[in-house]
XYZ file of C-alpha atoms in Angstrom:
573
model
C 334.003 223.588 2.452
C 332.392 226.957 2.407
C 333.436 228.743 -0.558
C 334.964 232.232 0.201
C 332.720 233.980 -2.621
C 330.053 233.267 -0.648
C 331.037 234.090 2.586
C 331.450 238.126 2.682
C 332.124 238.060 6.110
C 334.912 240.697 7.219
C 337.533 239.506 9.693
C 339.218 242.539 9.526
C 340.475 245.234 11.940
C 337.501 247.302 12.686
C 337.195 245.238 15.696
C 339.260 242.964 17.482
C 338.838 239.287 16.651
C 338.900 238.488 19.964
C 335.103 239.538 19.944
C 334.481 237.398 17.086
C 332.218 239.998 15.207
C 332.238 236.943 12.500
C 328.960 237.848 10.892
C 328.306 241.851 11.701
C 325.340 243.591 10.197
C 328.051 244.911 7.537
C 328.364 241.046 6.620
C 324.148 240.959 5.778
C 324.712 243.994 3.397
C 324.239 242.000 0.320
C 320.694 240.868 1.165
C 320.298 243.638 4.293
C 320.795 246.715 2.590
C 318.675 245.886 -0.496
C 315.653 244.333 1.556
C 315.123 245.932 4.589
C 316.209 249.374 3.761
C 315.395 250.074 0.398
C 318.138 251.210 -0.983
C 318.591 249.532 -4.253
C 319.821 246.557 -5.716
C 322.157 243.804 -3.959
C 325.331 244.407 -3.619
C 327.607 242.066 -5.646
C 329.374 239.708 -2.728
C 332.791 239.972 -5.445
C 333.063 243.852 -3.704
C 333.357 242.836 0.013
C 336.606 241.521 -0.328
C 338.188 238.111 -0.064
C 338.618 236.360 3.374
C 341.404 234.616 5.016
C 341.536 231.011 5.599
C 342.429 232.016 9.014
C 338.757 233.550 9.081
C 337.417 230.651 7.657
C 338.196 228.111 10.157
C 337.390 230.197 13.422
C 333.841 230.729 11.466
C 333.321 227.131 10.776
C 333.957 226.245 14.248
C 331.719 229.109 15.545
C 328.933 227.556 13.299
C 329.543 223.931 14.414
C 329.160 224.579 18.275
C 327.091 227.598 17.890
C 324.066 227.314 15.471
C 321.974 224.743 16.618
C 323.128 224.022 20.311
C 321.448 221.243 22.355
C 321.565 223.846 25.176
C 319.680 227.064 24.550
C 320.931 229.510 27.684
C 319.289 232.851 28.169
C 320.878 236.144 29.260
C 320.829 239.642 29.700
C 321.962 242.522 27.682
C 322.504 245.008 30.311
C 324.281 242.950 33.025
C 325.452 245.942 34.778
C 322.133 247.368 34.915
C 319.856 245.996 38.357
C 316.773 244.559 37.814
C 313.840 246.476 38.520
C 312.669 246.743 41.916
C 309.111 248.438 40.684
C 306.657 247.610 43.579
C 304.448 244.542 42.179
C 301.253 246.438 42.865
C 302.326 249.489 40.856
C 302.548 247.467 38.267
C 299.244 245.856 38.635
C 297.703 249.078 39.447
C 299.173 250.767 35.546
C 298.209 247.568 34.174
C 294.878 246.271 35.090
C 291.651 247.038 33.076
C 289.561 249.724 34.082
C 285.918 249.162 36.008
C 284.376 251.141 33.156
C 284.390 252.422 29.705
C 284.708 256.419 30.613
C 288.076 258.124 30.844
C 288.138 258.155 34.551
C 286.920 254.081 34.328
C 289.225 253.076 31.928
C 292.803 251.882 33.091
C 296.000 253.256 32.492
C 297.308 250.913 29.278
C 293.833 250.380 28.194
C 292.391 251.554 24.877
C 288.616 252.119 24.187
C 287.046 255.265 21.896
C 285.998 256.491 24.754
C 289.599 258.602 24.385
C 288.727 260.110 21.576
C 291.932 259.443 19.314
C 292.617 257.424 16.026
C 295.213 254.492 17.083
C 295.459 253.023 13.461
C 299.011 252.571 11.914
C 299.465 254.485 8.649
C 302.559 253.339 6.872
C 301.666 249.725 5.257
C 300.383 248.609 8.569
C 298.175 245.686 7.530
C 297.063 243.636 10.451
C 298.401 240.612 9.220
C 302.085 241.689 10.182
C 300.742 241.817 14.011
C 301.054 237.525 13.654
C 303.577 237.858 11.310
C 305.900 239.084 14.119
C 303.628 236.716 17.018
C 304.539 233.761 14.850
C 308.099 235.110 14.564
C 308.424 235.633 18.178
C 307.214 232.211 18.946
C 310.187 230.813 16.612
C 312.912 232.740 18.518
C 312.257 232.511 22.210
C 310.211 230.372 24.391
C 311.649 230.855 27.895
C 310.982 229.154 31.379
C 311.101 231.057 34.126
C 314.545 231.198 36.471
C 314.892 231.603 40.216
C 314.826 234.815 41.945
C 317.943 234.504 43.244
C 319.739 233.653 40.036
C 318.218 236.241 37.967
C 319.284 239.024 40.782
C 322.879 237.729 40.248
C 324.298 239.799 37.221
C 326.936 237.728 36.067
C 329.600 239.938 34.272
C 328.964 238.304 30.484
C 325.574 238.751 30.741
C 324.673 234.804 30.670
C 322.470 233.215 33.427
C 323.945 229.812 34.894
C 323.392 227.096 37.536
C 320.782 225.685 38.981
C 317.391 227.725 38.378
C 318.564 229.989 35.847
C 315.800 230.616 33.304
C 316.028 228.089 29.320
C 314.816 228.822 25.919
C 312.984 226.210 24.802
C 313.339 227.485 21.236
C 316.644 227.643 19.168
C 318.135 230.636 18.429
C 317.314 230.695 15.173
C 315.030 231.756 11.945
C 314.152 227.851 12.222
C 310.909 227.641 12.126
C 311.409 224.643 15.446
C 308.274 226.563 16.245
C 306.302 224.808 13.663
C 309.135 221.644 12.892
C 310.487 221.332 16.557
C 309.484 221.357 20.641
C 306.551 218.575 20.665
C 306.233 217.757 16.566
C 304.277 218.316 14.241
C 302.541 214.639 12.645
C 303.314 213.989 8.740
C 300.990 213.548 6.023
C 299.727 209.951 6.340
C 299.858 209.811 2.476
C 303.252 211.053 1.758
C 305.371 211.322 5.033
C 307.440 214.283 3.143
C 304.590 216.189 3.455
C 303.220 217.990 6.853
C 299.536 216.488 8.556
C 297.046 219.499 7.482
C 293.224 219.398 7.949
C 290.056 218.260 9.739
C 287.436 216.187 8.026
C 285.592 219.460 7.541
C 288.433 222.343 6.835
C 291.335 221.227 4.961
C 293.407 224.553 6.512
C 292.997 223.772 9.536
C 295.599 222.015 11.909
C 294.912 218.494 12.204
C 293.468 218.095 15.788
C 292.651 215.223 18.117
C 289.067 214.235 19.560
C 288.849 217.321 22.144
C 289.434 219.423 19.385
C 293.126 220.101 20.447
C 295.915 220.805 17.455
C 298.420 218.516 17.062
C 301.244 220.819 16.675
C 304.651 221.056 17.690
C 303.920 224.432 19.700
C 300.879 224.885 21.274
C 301.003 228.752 21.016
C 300.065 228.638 17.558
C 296.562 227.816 18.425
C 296.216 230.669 21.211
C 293.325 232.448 18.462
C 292.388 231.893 14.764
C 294.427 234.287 12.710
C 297.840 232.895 14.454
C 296.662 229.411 13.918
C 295.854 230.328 9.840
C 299.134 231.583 9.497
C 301.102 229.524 10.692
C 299.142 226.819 8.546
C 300.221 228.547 6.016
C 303.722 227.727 6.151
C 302.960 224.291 6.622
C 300.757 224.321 3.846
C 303.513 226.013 1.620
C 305.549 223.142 3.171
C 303.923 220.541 1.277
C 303.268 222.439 -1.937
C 307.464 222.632 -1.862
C 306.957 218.871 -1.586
C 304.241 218.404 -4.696
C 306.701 220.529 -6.976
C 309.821 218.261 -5.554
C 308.253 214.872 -6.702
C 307.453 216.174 -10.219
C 310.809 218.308 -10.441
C 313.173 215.851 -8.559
C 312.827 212.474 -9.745
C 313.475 209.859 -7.179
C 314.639 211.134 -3.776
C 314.028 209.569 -0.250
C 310.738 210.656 1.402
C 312.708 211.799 3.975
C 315.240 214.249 1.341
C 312.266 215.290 0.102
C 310.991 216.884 3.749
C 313.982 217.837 4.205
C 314.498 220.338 0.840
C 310.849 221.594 1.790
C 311.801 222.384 5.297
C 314.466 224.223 4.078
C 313.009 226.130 1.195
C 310.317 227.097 4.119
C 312.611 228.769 6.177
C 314.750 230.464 3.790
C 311.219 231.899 2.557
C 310.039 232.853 6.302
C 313.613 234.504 6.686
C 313.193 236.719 3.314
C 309.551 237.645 4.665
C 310.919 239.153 8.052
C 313.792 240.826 6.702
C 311.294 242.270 3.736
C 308.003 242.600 5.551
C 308.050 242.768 9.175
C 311.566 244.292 10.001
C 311.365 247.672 8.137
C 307.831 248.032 9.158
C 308.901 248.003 13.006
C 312.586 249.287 13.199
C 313.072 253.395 11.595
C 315.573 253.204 8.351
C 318.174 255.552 10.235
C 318.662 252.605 12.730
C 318.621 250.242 10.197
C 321.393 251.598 8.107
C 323.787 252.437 11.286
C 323.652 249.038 12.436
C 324.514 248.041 9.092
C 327.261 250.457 8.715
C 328.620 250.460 11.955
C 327.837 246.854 13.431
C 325.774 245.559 16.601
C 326.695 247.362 19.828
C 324.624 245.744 22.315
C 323.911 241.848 20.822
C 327.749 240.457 20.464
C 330.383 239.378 22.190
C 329.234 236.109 24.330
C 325.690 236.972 23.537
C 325.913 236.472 20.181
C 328.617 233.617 20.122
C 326.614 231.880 22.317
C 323.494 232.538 20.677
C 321.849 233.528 23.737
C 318.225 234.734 23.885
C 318.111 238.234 25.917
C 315.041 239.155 28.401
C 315.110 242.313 27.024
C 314.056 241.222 23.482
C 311.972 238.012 24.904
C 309.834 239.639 27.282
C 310.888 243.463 26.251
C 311.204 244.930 22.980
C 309.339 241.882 21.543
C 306.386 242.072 23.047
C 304.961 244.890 20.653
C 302.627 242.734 19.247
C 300.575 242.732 22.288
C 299.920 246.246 21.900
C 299.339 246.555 17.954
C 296.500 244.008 18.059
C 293.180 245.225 17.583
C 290.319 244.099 19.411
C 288.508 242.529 16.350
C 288.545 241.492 13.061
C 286.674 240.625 10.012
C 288.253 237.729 8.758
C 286.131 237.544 5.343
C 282.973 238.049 3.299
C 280.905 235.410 5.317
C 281.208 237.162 8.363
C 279.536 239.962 7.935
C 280.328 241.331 11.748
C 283.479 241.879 13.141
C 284.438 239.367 16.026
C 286.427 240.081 19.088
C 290.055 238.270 19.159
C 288.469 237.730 22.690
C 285.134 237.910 23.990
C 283.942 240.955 26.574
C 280.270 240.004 27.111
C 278.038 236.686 27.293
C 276.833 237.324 23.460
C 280.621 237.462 22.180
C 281.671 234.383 24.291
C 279.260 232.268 21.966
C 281.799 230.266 20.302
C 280.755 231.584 16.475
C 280.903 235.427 18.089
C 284.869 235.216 18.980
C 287.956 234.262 17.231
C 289.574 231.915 20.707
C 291.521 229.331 19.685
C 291.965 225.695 21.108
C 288.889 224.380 18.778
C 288.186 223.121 15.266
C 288.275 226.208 12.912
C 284.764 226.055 11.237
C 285.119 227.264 7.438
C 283.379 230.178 7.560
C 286.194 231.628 9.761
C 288.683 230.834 6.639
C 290.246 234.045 6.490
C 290.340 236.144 3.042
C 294.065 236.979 3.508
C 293.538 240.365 1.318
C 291.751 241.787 4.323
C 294.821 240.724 6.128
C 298.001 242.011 3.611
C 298.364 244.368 1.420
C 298.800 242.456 -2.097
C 298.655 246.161 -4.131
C 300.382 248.619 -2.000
C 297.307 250.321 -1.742
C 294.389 250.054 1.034
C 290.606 249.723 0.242
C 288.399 250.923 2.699
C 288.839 253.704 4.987
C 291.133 253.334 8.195
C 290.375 256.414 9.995
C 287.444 254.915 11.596
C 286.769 252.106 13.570
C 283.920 250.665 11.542
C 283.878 251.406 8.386
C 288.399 250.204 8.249
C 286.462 246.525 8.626
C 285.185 246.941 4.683
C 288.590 246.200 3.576
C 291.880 245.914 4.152
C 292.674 246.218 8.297
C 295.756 247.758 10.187
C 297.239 247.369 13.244
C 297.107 249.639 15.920
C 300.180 252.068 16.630
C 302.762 250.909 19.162
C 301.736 252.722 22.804
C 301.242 251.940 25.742
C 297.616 251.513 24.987
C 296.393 247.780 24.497
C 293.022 247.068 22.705
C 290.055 245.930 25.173
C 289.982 242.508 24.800
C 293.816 242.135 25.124
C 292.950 243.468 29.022
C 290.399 240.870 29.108
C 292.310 237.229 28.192
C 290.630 234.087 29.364
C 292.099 231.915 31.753
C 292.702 228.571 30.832
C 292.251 229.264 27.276
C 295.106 227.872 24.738
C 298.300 229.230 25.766
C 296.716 230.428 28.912
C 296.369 227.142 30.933
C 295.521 228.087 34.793
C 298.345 227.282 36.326
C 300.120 230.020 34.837
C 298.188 232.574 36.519
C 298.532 233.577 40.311
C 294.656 235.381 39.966
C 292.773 236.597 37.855
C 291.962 240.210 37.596
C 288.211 240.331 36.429
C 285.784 238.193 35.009
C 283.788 237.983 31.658
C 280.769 236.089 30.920
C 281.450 234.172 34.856
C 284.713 233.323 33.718
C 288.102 234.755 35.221
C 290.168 236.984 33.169
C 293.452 238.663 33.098
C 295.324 241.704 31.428
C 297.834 241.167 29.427
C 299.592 244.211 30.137
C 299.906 242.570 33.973
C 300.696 239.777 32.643
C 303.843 241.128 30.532
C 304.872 243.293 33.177
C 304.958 240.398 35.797
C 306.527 238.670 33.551
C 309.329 240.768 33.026
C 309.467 241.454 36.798
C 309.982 237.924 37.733
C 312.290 237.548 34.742
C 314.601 240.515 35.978
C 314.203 243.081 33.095
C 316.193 246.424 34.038
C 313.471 249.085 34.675
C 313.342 251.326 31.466
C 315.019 254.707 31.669
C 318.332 252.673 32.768
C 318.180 250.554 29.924
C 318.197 253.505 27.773
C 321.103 255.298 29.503
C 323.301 252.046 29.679
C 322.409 251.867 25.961
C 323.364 255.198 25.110
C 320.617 256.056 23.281
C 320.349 259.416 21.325
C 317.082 260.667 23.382
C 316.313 259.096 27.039
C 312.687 259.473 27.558
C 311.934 261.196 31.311
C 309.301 260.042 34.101
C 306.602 263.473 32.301
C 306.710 261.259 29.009
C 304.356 258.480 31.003
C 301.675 261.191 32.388
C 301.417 259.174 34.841
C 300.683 261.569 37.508
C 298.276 263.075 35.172
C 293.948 262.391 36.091
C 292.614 259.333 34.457
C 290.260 262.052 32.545
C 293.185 263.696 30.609
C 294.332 260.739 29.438
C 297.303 259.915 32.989
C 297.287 256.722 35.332
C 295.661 259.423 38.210
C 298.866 258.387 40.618
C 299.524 260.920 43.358
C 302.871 263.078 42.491
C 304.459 261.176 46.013
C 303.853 257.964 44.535
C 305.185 258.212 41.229
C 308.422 255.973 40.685
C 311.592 256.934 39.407
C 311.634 254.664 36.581
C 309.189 252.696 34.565
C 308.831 248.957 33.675
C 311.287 248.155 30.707
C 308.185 247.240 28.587
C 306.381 250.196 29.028
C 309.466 252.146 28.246
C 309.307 250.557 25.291
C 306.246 250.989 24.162
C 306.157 254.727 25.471
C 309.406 255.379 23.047
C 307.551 254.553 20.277
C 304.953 256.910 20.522
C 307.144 259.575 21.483
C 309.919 259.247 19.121
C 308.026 257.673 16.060
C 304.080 258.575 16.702
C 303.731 254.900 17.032
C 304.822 253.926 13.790
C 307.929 251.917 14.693
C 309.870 251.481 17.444
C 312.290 253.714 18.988
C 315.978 253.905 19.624
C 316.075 251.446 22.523
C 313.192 249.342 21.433
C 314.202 249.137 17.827
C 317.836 248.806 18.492
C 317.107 245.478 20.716
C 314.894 244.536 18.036
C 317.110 244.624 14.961
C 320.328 243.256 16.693
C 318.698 240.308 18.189
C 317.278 239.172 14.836
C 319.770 240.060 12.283
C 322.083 238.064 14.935
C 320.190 235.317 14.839
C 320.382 235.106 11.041
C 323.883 236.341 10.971
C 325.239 233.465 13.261
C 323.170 230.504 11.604
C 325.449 229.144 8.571
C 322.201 228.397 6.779
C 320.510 231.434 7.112
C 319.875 233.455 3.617
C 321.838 236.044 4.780
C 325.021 233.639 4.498
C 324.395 232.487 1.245
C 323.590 234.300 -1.955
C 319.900 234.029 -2.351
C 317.128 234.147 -4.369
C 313.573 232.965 -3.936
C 312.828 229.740 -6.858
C 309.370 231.151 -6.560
C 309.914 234.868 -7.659
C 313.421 235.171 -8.675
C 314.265 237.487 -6.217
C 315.593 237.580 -2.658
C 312.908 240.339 -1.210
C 310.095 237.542 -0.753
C 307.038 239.031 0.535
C 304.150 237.392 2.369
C 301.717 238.009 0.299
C 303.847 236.262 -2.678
C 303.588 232.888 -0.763
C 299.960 233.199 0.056
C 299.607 233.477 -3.575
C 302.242 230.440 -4.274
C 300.291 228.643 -1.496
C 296.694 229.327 -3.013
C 298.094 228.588 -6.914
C 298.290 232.036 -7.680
C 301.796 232.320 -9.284
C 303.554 230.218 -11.662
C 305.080 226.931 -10.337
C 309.134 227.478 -9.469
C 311.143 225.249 -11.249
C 313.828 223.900 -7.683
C 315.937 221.304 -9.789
C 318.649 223.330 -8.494
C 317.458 222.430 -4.861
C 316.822 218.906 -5.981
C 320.885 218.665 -6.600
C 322.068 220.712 -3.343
């Protein structure tokens, strides 16, 4: 039984219990309001009142049938909102990289210095957060793509049914499925408790078969180096849970033992997001209303259902794809900078790019310090491109600008197979490329994502952006897409809105009202909704003693940089 001092969950009458607001952002305040906003200490869970045992059994059922469903349906948050009906070669035309590297060459969501302006992040923007939030968005939603037809139909709660309608391969959940779940991930063949890590030549790297390919439960986490490095470094905090749980635990089951490490994992990834990656992308003021005032767009059937929304899968969350930068320096041995992708014969040498799909050699080992801030203060200087590369690197600010390379992917590289893509927009090095941009707004085109401007009215947001905000009628030389005033649409794609808002409202430093709204609710219902989640429980990292857990704290409990946590309390639960 769940006890009741645990469970500060209101059930009261600030909203009907007919919706089943069971776990509103008011319900995370304990671990919400002290982690991702700042704002002081927890609050104690004795305060939020006492709940009914009325309460308790609707939650427990809720939890039962809706935390780790079999079935994993996707929806829509604005069901009485159209999909967009943007002409498919608009949206190649905005998205496709330019023939050149001059302002009038360069496309219209393409970056390059040729613009003339400083794109870096400023507010505790270290580059490492951009996977953070890839690795993140690779746990919550993996979707196939739905029928036409079913994804025109609107269905009144917002869910997508029958035959053809679109799955999420992922649960909807802080799980980490996307490193435990979908295909596997092999066990140590020493100590089956303990996660397969390694080649005969780099012990961080993912154990991989004779073509080089990881053996991983999802694929995706091999799409470049960095994202395959982090998420090895879960795993590998994975089995250092494990090494303290046979000295600390006694006897226990092989199989107990994977199982406290698994869950020590995620609790751990959940503290990181809510500490890390959530302030850094959503603005305080939104924070704190959703946490005073509840969810207002992820509840109802949505959330009971724990379905994953288009507009967060192949919206809001696709900010990543324009904070990336174009290269990195992953440590002292390389003394260069290397392109995420390649642009030129010379960079698609195998040691001159950072493509994934291969055994990492250990000279790309990456120096996490260059990666996350472990002092809360940067070395190097970030407001140029080169010299940023000495020390600790930032991401770019969200915009509708993506770095070079991102225009530039390589078909049938990991995560890219050839199938996937209808044709290919350019080539590099004799090999066919494709933007990524087009790619994410064809992708939300054939998923049925509302067109942006209608989003944010149905949403009620404080500030609705309007078609000048885009420039897209603007010449290519001051910066616009160079589209004839009779061409120009009446709305935008949903991502682009997205990305667009954030510049506009927040100079690119987080996300704005409709982006960061979608953002929060989604994820702080996903926590909310899982019984196990930290946010349901009173918490505290074993490892630091307290429940804002950074990243940087479990590279250094990863590495053997901080003192070894003493878990016989997990040992007994």
């Amino acid at each position: 039984m769940v006890s009741k001092e645990h469970r500060p969950w209101d059930c009261a009458a600030r909203q009907p219990l007919v919706e089943k607001r069971l776990f509103s952002s008011r319900d995370t305040r304990p671990l919400f309001l002290a982690v991702a906003t700042g704002s002081g200490p927890n609050i104690p869970l004795s305060t939020m009142g006492r709940v009914p045992a009325l309460c308790h059994s609707v939650v427990l059922l809720v939890l039962v049938l809706g935390s780790h469903a079999s079935a994993n349906p996707v929806g829509v948050l604005f069901a009485s909102v159209p999909f967009c009906r943007l002409d498919r070669n608009f949206l190649v035309n905005i998205s496709s990289a330019g023939s050149g590297n001059t302002l009038a060459e360069l496309g219209y969501m393409e970056d390059s210095s040729a613009r003339g302006t400083d794109n870096n992040a400023k507010d505790r923007a270290a580059a490492g957060l951009t996977y953070l939030g890839q690795l993140l968005s690779h746990d919550l939603a993996d979707l196939d793509a739905g029928d036409v037809e079913v994804l025109a139909n609107r269905p009144k709660d917002g869910i997508f049914r029958g035959r053809g309608r679109p799955r999420n391969k992922a649960t909807f959940a802080l799980d980490l499925d996307t490193l435990y779940g979908r295909d596997g991930h092999p066990r140590d063949a020493g100590d089956s408790g303990k996660m397969a890590m390694g080649t005969p030549t780099n012990p961080v790297d993912f154990p991989r078969d004779a073509t080089g390919a990881a053996r991983i439960a999802d694929a995706r986490n091999d799409e470049h180096v960095i994202i395959a490095q982090l998420a090895g470094l879960f795993l590998r905090a994975h089995n250092a849970f494990v090494d303290i749980i046979n000295a600390s635990c006694g006897p226990l089951t092989r199989l107990r033992r994977f199982r406290i490490a698994k869950r020590l994992v995620r609790e751990h990834f959940q503290s990181i997001i809510l500490t890390d990656w959530l302030p850094l992308f959503v603005t305080r003021p939104l924070l704190v209303d959703i946490n005073a005032n509840g969810r207002r767009l992820f509840k109802g059937p949505l959330y009971r259902r724990g379905v994953m929304p288009i507009e967060f899968a192949v919206g809001s969350n696709r900010l990543g794809h324009s904070i990336a930068r174009g290269r990195y320096r992953l440590n002292g041995l390389t003394p260069d900078p290397k392109r995420i992708f390649p642009l030129n014969a010379q960079e698609a040498l195998p040691e001159n790019n950072l493509v994934g799909g291969r055994p990492i050699p250990p000279t790309f080992n990456i120096e996490w310090n260059r990666f996350f801030n472990f002092s809360d203060s940067r070395n190097g200087d970030i407001s140029n491109d080169t010299d940023q590369f000495a020390g600790l690197q930032v991401y770019r600010q969200i915009d509708r600008l993506f770095a070079r390379p991102m225009m530039r992917l390589p078909i049938g590289g990991p995560g890219l197979p050839p199938q996937r893509i209808a044709n290919s927009t350019s080539e590099v090095n004799n090999q066919p490329v494709v933007s990524l941009a087009t790619l994410d707004l064809l992708r939300g085109k054939s998923l049925g994502l509302p067109c942006g401007m209608a989003a944010a009215r149905a949403a009620a947001t404080p500030r609705v952006l309007s078609m000048e905000d885009f420039l897209l009628t603007l010449p290519k030389a001051v910066g616009g897409a160079g589209l004839d005033p009779a061409d120009e649409p009446a709305d935008v794609p949903f991502l682009l809105y997205v990305l667009r808002e954030a510049k506009v409202q927040s100079s690119g430093e987080r996300l704005g009202d409709l982006g960061g709204r979608i953002q929060a609710e989604v994820i702080l219902g996903a926590l909310e909704r899982d019984r196990w989640s930290i946010t349901n429980q009173r918490w505290k990292s074993p490892i630091t003693g307290d429940a804002a857990f950074r990243m940087v704290d479990l590279i250094n409990f990863v590495e053997g940089d901080l003192e070894v946590p003493d878990v016989s309390a997990m040992c007994r639960a």
